[in-house]
Amino acid sequence: MVDRDLSHKLFKTAKEVIPGGVNSPVRAFKSVDGEPFFVKRARGSHIWDVDGNELIDYVGTWGPAILGHAPSVVIDAVTQAAKEGVSFGIPNLHEIEIARMIRDMVPSVEKVRMVNSGTEATMTAIRLARGFTGRDKIIKFDGCYHGHVDSLLVAAGSGALTLGKPDSAGVPADLATLTITLPFNRPEALTETFEREGENIAAIIVEPVPANAGLVFPKEGYLEFLREITKKHGALLIFDEVMTGFRVAPGGVQEKFGVTPDLTALGKVIGGGLPVGAFGGRADIMDYLAPDGPVYQAGTLSGNPLAMAAGIAQLKEMERQNGWERLESIGQAFEDGVRDALKQVGRDLTFHRIGSMFCLFFREGEIENVDDVKKCDFEAFGKFFWAALDRGVYFAPSQYEAGFISLSHAAEDVEKSAEVTLEALKVALA
Ligand code: HOZ
């Protein structure tokens, strides 16, 4: 029995002062019927909890830790920046550097604005799309999660789905009626909606590879179809690449699949672990933002020098190390381990991977959208999660979340993870 006594006590104390004991719901481990551990420190691919347990980490702070935890390049950059001042609220040099890097890496981005979280990025992208087109309605897909923006907390994924509350209380019904939700990977649903009310639709917002309902792939031609239908009806296409941006390729899914949206929401990797989001796209649309345009958006900490320095350092290090190519080979080795374990237990569970993102579904057969994910064996998933954790491997505590591999995952980590996966599968499927 693994000792998590101190974590248990801390969680009890946390619940007295923090709603549910956590500052973000998935962290409460509710869907795996348990309690979270408290982390003491993290380095590379490993984290240590307050009870002294060491874990190989495949959550990677939910995506940002692409180099691994606490990389020295990021720590040095933040330390150096902090010596010059931790926040200015006035333009600083780092802002231009990171904007240029993003523009050069992400195909759709001609201009970019930095914000503090992915939620801010999607929220503003929606407002901008509405302001630019003069239309009110937006289309999102069932199971896609775009942060906790009011109009996007309708049929949402991630923690909302995990807790069985994909439509949040507190979102006015009138606002929710402006959000049309459709099934992902079903072009006919979109055609019908655009035929019916195309002239009212400001934008489609989509995770081009949905990663908040497990990890779902677009069917061949689907992203191209989204591009065509939005263009045809004068609506904008917004890619939410908060999770996939700078992760599946330097330029995200849009680079990998060759489909260019009008606007892109970014976050996670771009902040090197500090609170950062960004949104960018066509210059004519971005120029609709204040101070030049009529759509308002602002933020005291936007373009914060420490956060910008961290993001710049992380991206430069990824380029220096040829990071994306290396992640593909670490990812392949990890996948081989999982597939081998599945073979050994004689089960053909569906496993999805794109570069350094992955999801093992406790279900056999194709997964095309969240409806398929809902048919997974959640009880078996929970058993698998705890069996892996007890053996030193930390996977995301929900079937609806993706896993993340970093450049710090060494061959020994991947090997041990394969052994643990096999053991945990035996427990879960017994
Ligand atoms: N929404 C994040 C996962 N997709 C979880 C964020 C967190 O709990 O830190």
Tab-separated table of C-alpha atoms and ligand atoms in Angstrom:
chain	number	residue	atom	x	y	z
A	1	MET	CA	0.000	0.000	0.000
A	2	VAL	CA	1.518	3.333	-1.096
A	3	ASP	CA	1.688	5.930	1.671
A	4	ARG	CA	-0.155	9.151	0.783
A	5	ASP	CA	-0.979	10.189	4.351
A	6	LEU	CA	0.373	13.696	4.159
A	7	SER	CA	-1.413	14.337	0.854
A	8	HIS	CA	-4.634	13.092	2.451
A	9	LYS	CA	-4.234	15.488	5.393
A	10	LEU	CA	-3.373	18.410	3.122
A	11	PHE	CA	-6.389	17.739	0.908
A	12	LYS	CA	-8.622	17.858	3.977
A	13	THR	CA	-7.136	21.219	4.958
A	14	ALA	CA	-7.320	22.514	1.394
A	15	LYS	CA	-11.033	21.714	1.228
A	16	GLU	CA	-11.632	24.034	4.181
A	17	VAL	CA	-10.356	27.045	2.252
A	18	ILE	CA	-10.483	26.149	-1.461
A	19	PRO	CA	-13.692	24.939	-3.163
A	20	GLY	CA	-13.290	21.187	-3.590
A	21	GLY	CA	-9.703	21.563	-2.377
A	22	VAL	CA	-8.417	22.412	-5.849
A	23	ASN	CA	-7.953	25.399	-8.119
A	24	SER	CA	-9.059	23.476	-11.216
A	25	PRO	CA	-11.627	20.669	-11.050
A	26	VAL	CA	-9.880	17.765	-12.865
A	27	ARG	CA	-7.175	17.877	-10.206
A	28	ALA	CA	-9.604	16.563	-7.583
A	29	PHE	CA	-9.333	13.000	-9.055
A	30	LYS	CA	-13.125	12.653	-8.738
A	31	SER	CA	-13.599	10.609	-11.877
A	32	VAL	CA	-11.160	8.012	-10.570
A	33	ASP	CA	-12.932	8.019	-7.242
A	34	GLY	CA	-10.070	9.270	-5.160
A	35	GLU	CA	-8.044	12.172	-3.881
A	36	PRO	CA	-5.111	13.988	-5.463
A	37	PHE	CA	-1.551	13.817	-4.226
A	38	PHE	CA	0.223	17.056	-3.393
A	39	VAL	CA	3.386	17.662	-5.350
A	40	LYS	CA	6.571	18.749	-3.601
A	41	ARG	CA	8.849	19.208	-6.581
A	42	ALA	CA	9.229	18.228	-10.215
A	43	ARG	CA	12.286	17.874	-12.437
A	44	GLY	CA	12.584	16.480	-15.937
A	45	SER	CA	10.112	13.637	-16.417
A	46	HIS	CA	9.682	12.974	-12.695
A	47	ILE	CA	7.650	14.442	-9.868
A	48	TRP	CA	7.856	13.808	-6.148
A	49	ASP	CA	4.844	14.033	-3.887
A	50	VAL	CA	4.871	15.333	-0.315
A	51	ASP	CA	4.926	11.774	1.037
A	52	GLY	CA	8.166	11.064	-0.831
A	53	ASN	CA	6.723	8.978	-3.684
A	54	GLU	CA	8.518	9.400	-7.003
A	55	LEU	CA	6.484	9.281	-10.210
A	56	ILE	CA	7.148	9.269	-13.940
A	57	ASP	CA	4.844	12.042	-15.107
A	58	TYR	CA	2.720	11.893	-18.263
A	59	VAL	CA	0.553	14.883	-17.386
A	60	GLY	CA	3.350	17.443	-17.742
A	61	THR	CA	1.337	20.161	-16.024
A	62	TRP	CA	-1.384	19.460	-18.640
A	63	GLY	CA	0.851	20.188	-21.596
A	64	PRO	CA	3.255	23.074	-21.017
A	65	ALA	CA	6.211	20.935	-19.829
A	66	ILE	CA	7.368	19.892	-23.299
A	67	LEU	CA	11.052	19.966	-22.301
A	68	GLY	CA	10.220	18.310	-18.986
A	69	HIS	CA	9.793	20.006	-15.622
A	70	ALA	CA	11.945	22.949	-14.550
A	71	PRO	CA	14.340	23.002	-17.517
A	72	SER	CA	17.447	25.033	-16.730
A	73	VAL	CA	17.066	27.201	-19.862
A	74	VAL	CA	13.635	28.348	-18.681
A	75	ILE	CA	14.731	28.865	-15.085
A	76	ASP	CA	17.732	30.909	-16.226
A	77	ALA	CA	15.618	33.021	-18.578
A	78	VAL	CA	13.008	33.730	-15.903
A	79	THR	CA	15.657	34.534	-13.300
A	80	GLN	CA	17.424	36.891	-15.657
A	81	ALA	CA	14.165	38.596	-16.634
A	82	ALA	CA	13.071	38.925	-12.998
A	83	LYS	CA	16.228	40.871	-12.190
A	84	GLU	CA	15.074	43.544	-14.635
A	85	GLY	CA	11.584	43.737	-13.140
A	86	VAL	CA	8.695	41.279	-12.778
A	87	SER	CA	5.910	43.288	-14.422
A	88	PHE	CA	5.790	46.605	-16.241
A	89	GLY	CA	2.340	47.143	-17.747
A	90	ILE	CA	4.065	48.972	-20.624
A	91	PRO	CA	5.638	47.497	-23.771
A	92	ASN	CA	8.815	45.453	-23.264
A	93	LEU	CA	11.319	43.888	-25.662
A	94	HIS	CA	10.314	40.272	-24.987
A	95	GLU	CA	6.858	40.930	-26.460
A	96	ILE	CA	8.178	41.660	-29.932
A	97	GLU	CA	10.518	38.679	-29.851
A	98	ILE	CA	7.825	36.178	-28.906
A	99	ALA	CA	5.331	37.675	-31.378
A	100	ARG	CA	7.861	37.257	-34.186
A	101	MET	CA	8.574	33.677	-33.144
A	102	ILE	CA	4.873	32.803	-33.098
A	103	ARG	CA	4.290	34.464	-36.461
A	104	ASP	CA	7.203	32.557	-37.973
A	105	MET	CA	6.074	29.204	-36.567
A	106	VAL	CA	2.277	29.197	-36.838
A	107	PRO	CA	0.985	29.331	-40.454
A	108	SER	CA	-2.225	31.292	-39.755
A	109	VAL	CA	-0.601	34.004	-37.637
A	110	GLU	CA	0.198	37.360	-39.214
A	111	LYS	CA	-0.348	39.265	-35.981
A	112	VAL	CA	-0.674	37.986	-32.435
A	113	ARG	CA	-1.744	39.284	-29.057
A	114	MET	CA	-0.500	37.788	-25.793
A	115	VAL	CA	-2.899	37.086	-22.923
A	116	ASN	CA	-2.668	35.125	-19.672
A	117	SER	CA	-4.469	31.849	-20.345
A	118	GLY	CA	-6.024	29.700	-23.033
A	119	THR	CA	-9.447	30.701	-21.735
A	120	GLU	CA	-8.684	34.369	-22.391
A	121	ALA	CA	-7.407	33.472	-25.841
A	122	THR	CA	-10.559	31.613	-26.955
A	123	MET	CA	-12.865	34.118	-25.253
A	124	THR	CA	-11.311	36.998	-27.158
A	125	ALA	CA	-11.064	35.106	-30.425
A	126	ILE	CA	-14.841	34.582	-30.236
A	127	ARG	CA	-15.485	38.240	-29.438
A	128	LEU	CA	-13.241	39.284	-32.293
A	129	ALA	CA	-14.978	36.931	-34.716
A	130	ARG	CA	-18.343	38.365	-33.690
A	131	GLY	CA	-17.095	41.943	-33.985
A	132	PHE	CA	-15.451	41.349	-37.343
A	133	THR	CA	-18.357	39.524	-38.977
A	134	GLY	CA	-21.170	41.409	-37.244
A	135	ARG	CA	-22.817	38.052	-36.499
A	136	ASP	CA	-23.697	36.523	-33.135
A	137	LYS	CA	-23.820	32.747	-33.399
A	138	ILE	CA	-20.906	30.368	-33.068
A	139	ILE	CA	-20.553	26.668	-33.704
A	140	LYS	CA	-18.595	24.402	-31.390
A	141	PHE	CA	-18.344	20.635	-31.229
A	142	ASP	CA	-19.659	18.336	-28.562
A	143	GLY	CA	-16.772	17.315	-26.274
A	144	CYS	CA	-14.408	20.057	-27.425
A	145	TYR	CA	-13.227	22.197	-24.533
A	146	HIS	CA	-12.116	25.773	-25.036
A	147	GLY	CA	-11.593	26.924	-21.460
A	148	HIS	CA	-14.281	28.180	-19.126
A	149	VAL	CA	-15.708	30.879	-21.371
A	150	ASP	CA	-19.473	31.315	-20.796
A	151	SER	CA	-20.539	30.785	-24.390
A	152	LEU	CA	-18.182	27.813	-24.749
A	153	LEU	CA	-19.276	25.914	-21.638
A	154	VAL	CA	-21.946	24.198	-23.668
A	155	ALA	CA	-21.430	20.481	-24.315
A	156	ALA	CA	-17.850	21.058	-23.139
A	157	GLY	CA	-15.091	18.499	-22.643
A	158	SER	CA	-12.255	18.183	-20.084
A	159	GLY	CA	-13.229	18.723	-16.422
A	160	ALA	CA	-16.793	19.715	-17.329
A	161	LEU	CA	-17.328	16.375	-19.046
A	162	THR	CA	-15.340	14.470	-16.428
A	163	LEU	CA	-17.680	15.733	-13.727
A	164	GLY	CA	-20.756	15.081	-15.854
A	165	LYS	CA	-21.539	18.806	-16.191
A	166	PRO	CA	-20.802	19.658	-19.813
A	167	ASP	CA	-23.257	22.583	-19.603
A	168	SER	CA	-22.277	24.763	-16.659
A	169	ALA	CA	-24.737	26.337	-14.260
A	170	GLY	CA	-24.429	30.102	-14.350
A	171	VAL	CA	-24.382	30.401	-18.129
A	172	PRO	CA	-27.491	32.394	-19.085
A	173	ALA	CA	-29.818	30.389	-21.329
A	174	ASP	CA	-30.024	33.358	-23.687
A	175	LEU	CA	-26.272	33.272	-24.176
A	176	ALA	CA	-26.227	29.499	-24.623
A	177	THR	CA	-28.705	29.824	-27.495
A	178	LEU	CA	-25.999	31.649	-29.442
A	179	THR	CA	-23.798	28.553	-29.289
A	180	ILE	CA	-24.696	25.763	-31.684
A	181	THR	CA	-23.130	22.436	-30.734
A	182	LEU	CA	-22.647	19.718	-33.311
A	183	PRO	CA	-20.991	16.296	-33.349
A	184	PHE	CA	-17.320	16.303	-34.401
A	185	ASN	CA	-16.392	14.446	-37.593
A	186	ARG	CA	-19.936	14.638	-39.009
A	187	PRO	CA	-19.875	17.004	-42.034
A	188	GLU	CA	-23.564	16.526	-42.804
A	189	ALA	CA	-24.551	18.198	-39.497
A	190	LEU	CA	-22.556	21.277	-40.471
A	191	THR	CA	-23.905	21.458	-43.998
A	192	GLU	CA	-27.436	21.396	-42.683
A	193	THR	CA	-26.743	24.079	-40.049
A	194	PHE	CA	-25.042	26.430	-42.507
A	195	GLU	CA	-27.852	25.960	-45.012
A	196	ARG	CA	-30.379	26.836	-42.334
A	197	GLU	CA	-28.702	29.838	-40.729
A	198	GLY	CA	-25.322	30.432	-42.340
A	199	GLU	CA	-25.816	34.202	-42.429
A	200	ASN	CA	-25.952	34.317	-38.571
A	201	ILE	CA	-22.812	32.302	-37.910
A	202	ALA	CA	-19.729	34.280	-36.944
A	203	ALA	CA	-17.346	31.365	-36.551
A	204	ILE	CA	-16.652	27.726	-36.014
A	205	ILE	CA	-14.320	27.125	-33.079
A	206	VAL	CA	-12.705	23.720	-32.984
A	207	GLU	CA	-9.854	21.818	-31.433
A	208	PRO	CA	-8.562	20.470	-34.756
A	209	VAL	CA	-7.370	17.386	-32.889
A	210	PRO	CA	-9.765	17.297	-29.920
A	211	ALA	CA	-7.757	16.560	-26.787
A	212	ASN	CA	-10.299	17.146	-24.045
A	213	ALA	CA	-12.411	14.084	-24.790
A	214	GLY	CA	-9.504	11.683	-24.796
A	215	LEU	CA	-7.614	12.278	-28.039
A	216	VAL	CA	-9.702	12.218	-31.201
A	217	PHE	CA	-8.466	12.511	-34.785
A	218	PRO	CA	-10.260	14.369	-37.555
A	219	LYS	CA	-11.330	12.070	-40.395
A	220	GLU	CA	-9.537	12.548	-43.651
A	221	GLY	CA	-10.726	15.744	-45.322
A	222	TYR	CA	-12.720	16.940	-42.310
A	223	LEU	CA	-10.524	19.953	-41.475
A	224	GLU	CA	-10.445	20.911	-45.158
A	225	PHE	CA	-14.227	20.706	-45.119
A	226	LEU	CA	-14.397	23.087	-42.129
A	227	ARG	CA	-12.178	25.496	-44.041
A	228	GLU	CA	-14.333	25.358	-47.168
A	229	ILE	CA	-17.735	25.666	-45.533
A	230	THR	CA	-16.733	28.633	-43.362
A	231	LYS	CA	-15.237	30.420	-46.361
A	232	LYS	CA	-18.335	29.747	-48.440
A	233	HIS	CA	-20.646	31.277	-45.822
A	234	GLY	CA	-18.453	34.217	-44.728
A	235	ALA	CA	-17.825	32.761	-41.270
A	236	LEU	CA	-14.408	32.564	-39.607
A	237	LEU	CA	-12.593	29.363	-38.721
A	238	ILE	CA	-10.934	29.405	-35.303
A	239	PHE	CA	-8.530	26.643	-34.330
A	240	ASP	CA	-8.089	26.165	-30.617
A	241	GLU	CA	-4.502	24.938	-30.537
A	242	VAL	CA	-3.932	25.637	-26.858
A	243	MET	CA	-3.008	21.969	-26.399
A	244	THR	CA	-1.683	21.049	-29.843
A	245	GLY	CA	0.145	24.289	-30.720
A	246	PHE	CA	3.954	24.002	-30.619
A	247	ARG	CA	3.366	20.398	-29.501
A	248	VAL	CA	2.371	18.182	-32.445
A	249	ALA	CA	4.601	20.299	-34.716
A	250	PRO	CA	6.176	23.761	-34.336
A	251	GLY	CA	3.127	25.187	-36.124
A	252	GLY	CA	0.615	22.822	-34.516
A	253	VAL	CA	-2.102	20.850	-36.271
A	254	GLN	CA	-2.482	23.548	-38.938
A	255	GLU	CA	1.092	22.917	-40.043
A	256	LYS	CA	0.814	19.129	-39.809
A	257	PHE	CA	-2.496	18.894	-41.691
A	258	GLY	CA	-1.956	21.878	-43.999
A	259	VAL	CA	-5.236	23.629	-43.161
A	260	THR	CA	-4.986	27.315	-42.254
A	261	PRO	CA	-7.681	28.850	-40.024
A	262	ASP	CA	-8.460	32.574	-39.791
A	263	LEU	CA	-7.684	32.791	-36.070
A	264	THR	CA	-5.787	30.533	-33.675
A	265	ALA	CA	-5.897	30.318	-29.881
A	266	LEU	CA	-2.646	29.281	-28.227
A	267	GLY	CA	-1.334	28.603	-24.720
A	268	LYS	CA	0.439	25.974	-22.609
A	269	VAL	CA	3.826	25.321	-24.350
A	270	ILE	CA	4.137	28.970	-25.348
A	271	GLY	CA	4.429	29.979	-21.677
A	272	GLY	CA	7.147	27.537	-20.669
A	273	GLY	CA	5.043	26.720	-17.576
A	274	LEU	CA	4.103	30.304	-16.736
A	275	PRO	CA	0.538	31.605	-17.214
A	276	VAL	CA	0.353	32.532	-20.904
A	277	GLY	CA	-2.143	32.399	-23.727
A	278	ALA	CA	-2.151	34.046	-27.129
A	279	PHE	CA	-4.414	34.465	-30.091
A	280	GLY	CA	-3.462	35.463	-33.562
A	281	GLY	CA	-4.384	35.241	-37.195
A	282	ARG	CA	-5.093	37.285	-40.292
A	283	ALA	CA	-3.837	40.848	-39.921
A	284	ASP	CA	-7.090	42.393	-41.193
A	285	ILE	CA	-9.019	40.573	-38.468
A	286	MET	CA	-6.470	41.197	-35.707
A	287	ASP	CA	-6.474	44.918	-36.550
A	288	TYR	CA	-10.118	44.958	-35.477
A	289	LEU	CA	-8.801	44.880	-31.889
A	290	ALA	CA	-8.475	47.971	-29.694
A	291	PRO	CA	-6.632	50.325	-29.789
A	292	ASP	CA	-6.879	50.351	-33.610
A	293	GLY	CA	-10.235	48.617	-33.922
A	294	PRO	CA	-13.619	48.466	-32.162
A	295	VAL	CA	-13.253	45.095	-30.350
A	296	TYR	CA	-11.997	45.597	-26.807
A	297	GLN	CA	-9.502	43.395	-24.982
A	298	ALA	CA	-6.915	44.250	-22.340
A	299	GLY	CA	-4.833	42.873	-19.456
A	300	THR	CA	-2.481	44.228	-16.797
A	301	LEU	CA	-0.268	41.142	-16.955
A	302	SER	CA	-0.524	40.514	-20.703
A	303	GLY	CA	2.958	40.274	-22.216
A	304	ASN	CA	4.424	39.817	-18.747
A	305	PRO	CA	8.237	39.806	-19.085
A	306	LEU	CA	8.829	36.639	-17.029
A	307	ALA	CA	6.213	34.686	-18.948
A	308	MET	CA	7.483	35.944	-22.312
A	309	ALA	CA	11.082	35.096	-21.391
A	310	ALA	CA	10.041	31.587	-20.314
A	311	GLY	CA	8.158	30.943	-23.550
A	312	ILE	CA	10.969	32.271	-25.731
A	313	ALA	CA	13.539	30.127	-23.920
A	314	GLN	CA	11.390	26.996	-24.186
A	315	LEU	CA	10.717	27.419	-27.905
A	316	LYS	CA	14.375	28.194	-28.665
A	317	GLU	CA	15.458	25.087	-26.778
A	318	MET	CA	12.928	22.978	-28.692
A	319	GLU	CA	14.392	24.254	-31.941
A	320	ARG	CA	17.982	23.808	-30.740
A	321	GLN	CA	17.336	20.190	-29.756
A	322	ASN	CA	15.336	19.379	-32.872
A	323	GLY	CA	12.674	18.711	-30.269
A	324	TRP	CA	9.705	17.737	-32.429
A	325	GLU	CA	11.599	15.030	-34.252
A	326	ARG	CA	12.967	13.655	-30.995
A	327	LEU	CA	9.515	13.694	-29.404
A	328	GLU	CA	8.186	11.653	-32.298
A	329	SER	CA	10.726	8.917	-31.653
A	330	ILE	CA	10.165	8.938	-27.866
A	331	GLY	CA	6.429	8.827	-28.608
A	332	GLN	CA	6.887	5.892	-30.967
A	333	ALA	CA	8.881	3.956	-28.333
A	334	PHE	CA	6.151	4.701	-25.778
A	335	GLU	CA	3.462	3.559	-28.214
A	336	ASP	CA	5.360	0.330	-28.954
A	337	GLY	CA	5.428	-0.379	-25.210
A	338	VAL	CA	1.683	0.178	-24.834
A	339	ARG	CA	0.814	-1.906	-27.902
A	340	ASP	CA	3.047	-4.706	-26.704
A	341	ALA	CA	1.379	-4.640	-23.276
A	342	LEU	CA	-2.048	-4.773	-24.939
A	343	LYS	CA	-0.952	-7.763	-26.986
A	344	GLN	CA	0.257	-9.525	-23.847
A	345	VAL	CA	-3.102	-9.085	-22.127
A	346	GLY	CA	-4.882	-10.096	-25.322
A	347	ARG	CA	-6.956	-6.938	-25.626
A	348	ASP	CA	-7.281	-4.594	-28.571
A	349	LEU	CA	-8.057	-1.379	-26.688
A	350	THR	CA	-7.924	1.700	-28.884
A	351	PHE	CA	-4.737	3.712	-28.529
A	352	HIS	CA	-4.329	7.122	-30.183
A	353	ARG	CA	-1.089	9.064	-30.460
A	354	ILE	CA	-0.004	12.131	-32.353
A	355	GLY	CA	3.636	13.007	-31.662
A	356	SER	CA	3.943	13.445	-27.911
A	357	MET	CA	0.204	13.351	-27.120
A	358	PHE	CA	-1.643	10.106	-26.501
A	359	CYS	CA	-4.716	8.435	-25.050
A	360	LEU	CA	-5.482	4.831	-24.181
A	361	PHE	CA	-9.222	4.259	-24.428
A	362	PHE	CA	-10.783	1.488	-22.391
A	363	ARG	CA	-12.802	0.383	-25.360
A	364	GLU	CA	-12.210	-1.541	-28.555
A	365	GLY	CA	-13.215	-0.090	-31.916
A	366	GLU	CA	-13.096	3.242	-33.637
A	367	ILE	CA	-13.263	6.504	-31.691
A	368	GLU	CA	-14.565	9.298	-33.910
A	369	ASN	CA	-16.046	11.693	-31.391
A	370	VAL	CA	-17.087	12.095	-27.779
A	371	ASP	CA	-20.091	9.785	-28.182
A	372	ASP	CA	-17.652	6.928	-28.755
A	373	VAL	CA	-15.523	7.980	-25.788
A	374	LYS	CA	-18.589	7.920	-23.536
A	375	LYS	CA	-18.868	4.183	-24.209
A	376	CYS	CA	-15.480	3.457	-22.577
A	377	ASP	CA	-15.207	1.262	-19.500
A	378	PHE	CA	-14.663	3.976	-16.900
A	379	GLU	CA	-14.405	1.551	-14.021
A	380	ALA	CA	-11.534	-0.265	-15.723
A	381	PHE	CA	-9.921	3.098	-16.505
A	382	GLY	CA	-10.044	4.040	-12.814
A	383	LYS	CA	-8.467	0.741	-11.769
A	384	PHE	CA	-5.765	1.206	-14.407
A	385	PHE	CA	-5.038	4.746	-13.229
A	386	TRP	CA	-4.529	3.747	-9.580
A	387	ALA	CA	-2.585	0.596	-10.398
A	388	ALA	CA	-0.184	2.666	-12.529
A	389	LEU	CA	0.103	5.414	-9.908
A	390	ASP	CA	0.824	2.891	-7.159
A	391	ARG	CA	3.621	1.515	-9.357
A	392	GLY	CA	5.185	4.941	-9.983
A	393	VAL	CA	3.579	6.167	-13.221
A	394	TYR	CA	1.247	9.160	-13.258
A	395	PHE	CA	-1.233	9.232	-16.141
A	396	ALA	CA	-4.024	11.826	-16.420
A	397	PRO	CA	-6.760	11.086	-13.859
A	398	SER	CA	-9.590	11.049	-16.382
A	399	GLN	CA	-10.467	9.051	-19.483
A	400	TYR	CA	-11.359	12.378	-21.071
A	401	GLU	CA	-7.820	13.790	-20.838
A	402	ALA	CA	-4.807	13.261	-23.084
A	403	GLY	CA	-1.319	12.269	-21.915
A	404	PHE	CA	1.862	14.228	-22.648
A	405	ILE	CA	5.410	13.045	-23.266
A	406	SER	CA	8.382	15.380	-22.843
A	407	LEU	CA	11.921	15.533	-24.162
A	408	SER	CA	13.041	14.493	-20.670
A	409	HIS	CA	11.375	11.089	-20.912
A	410	ALA	CA	14.444	8.884	-21.145
A	411	ALA	CA	14.588	5.343	-22.517
A	412	GLU	CA	14.487	3.964	-18.930
A	413	ASP	CA	11.319	5.967	-18.212
A	414	VAL	CA	9.639	4.626	-21.316
A	415	GLU	CA	10.746	1.079	-20.523
A	416	LYS	CA	9.505	1.266	-16.945
A	417	SER	CA	6.248	2.819	-18.128
A	418	ALA	CA	5.675	-0.111	-20.491
A	419	GLU	CA	6.191	-2.594	-17.636
A	420	VAL	CA	3.864	-0.618	-15.378
A	421	THR	CA	1.265	-0.325	-18.163
A	422	LEU	CA	1.270	-4.100	-18.523
A	423	GLU	CA	0.857	-4.647	-14.771
A	424	ALA	CA	-1.863	-1.993	-14.525
A	425	LEU	CA	-3.737	-3.458	-17.508
A	426	LYS	CA	-3.716	-6.847	-15.800
A	427	VAL	CA	-5.246	-5.295	-12.689
A	428	ALA	CA	-7.789	-3.221	-14.634
A	429	LEU	CA	-8.962	-5.977	-16.965
A	430	ALA	CA	-8.923	-8.867	-14.482
B	1	HOZ	N1	-8.301	21.808	-18.434
B	1	HOZ	C1	-7.074	21.127	-18.165
B	1	HOZ	C2	-7.038	19.800	-18.814
B	1	HOZ	N2	-7.442	19.724	-20.148
B	1	HOZ	C3	-6.850	20.927	-16.703
B	1	HOZ	C4	-6.143	22.065	-16.124
B	1	HOZ	C5	-5.691	21.840	-14.677
B	1	HOZ	O1	-6.415	21.247	-13.901
B	1	HOZ	O2	-4.599	22.276	-14.343
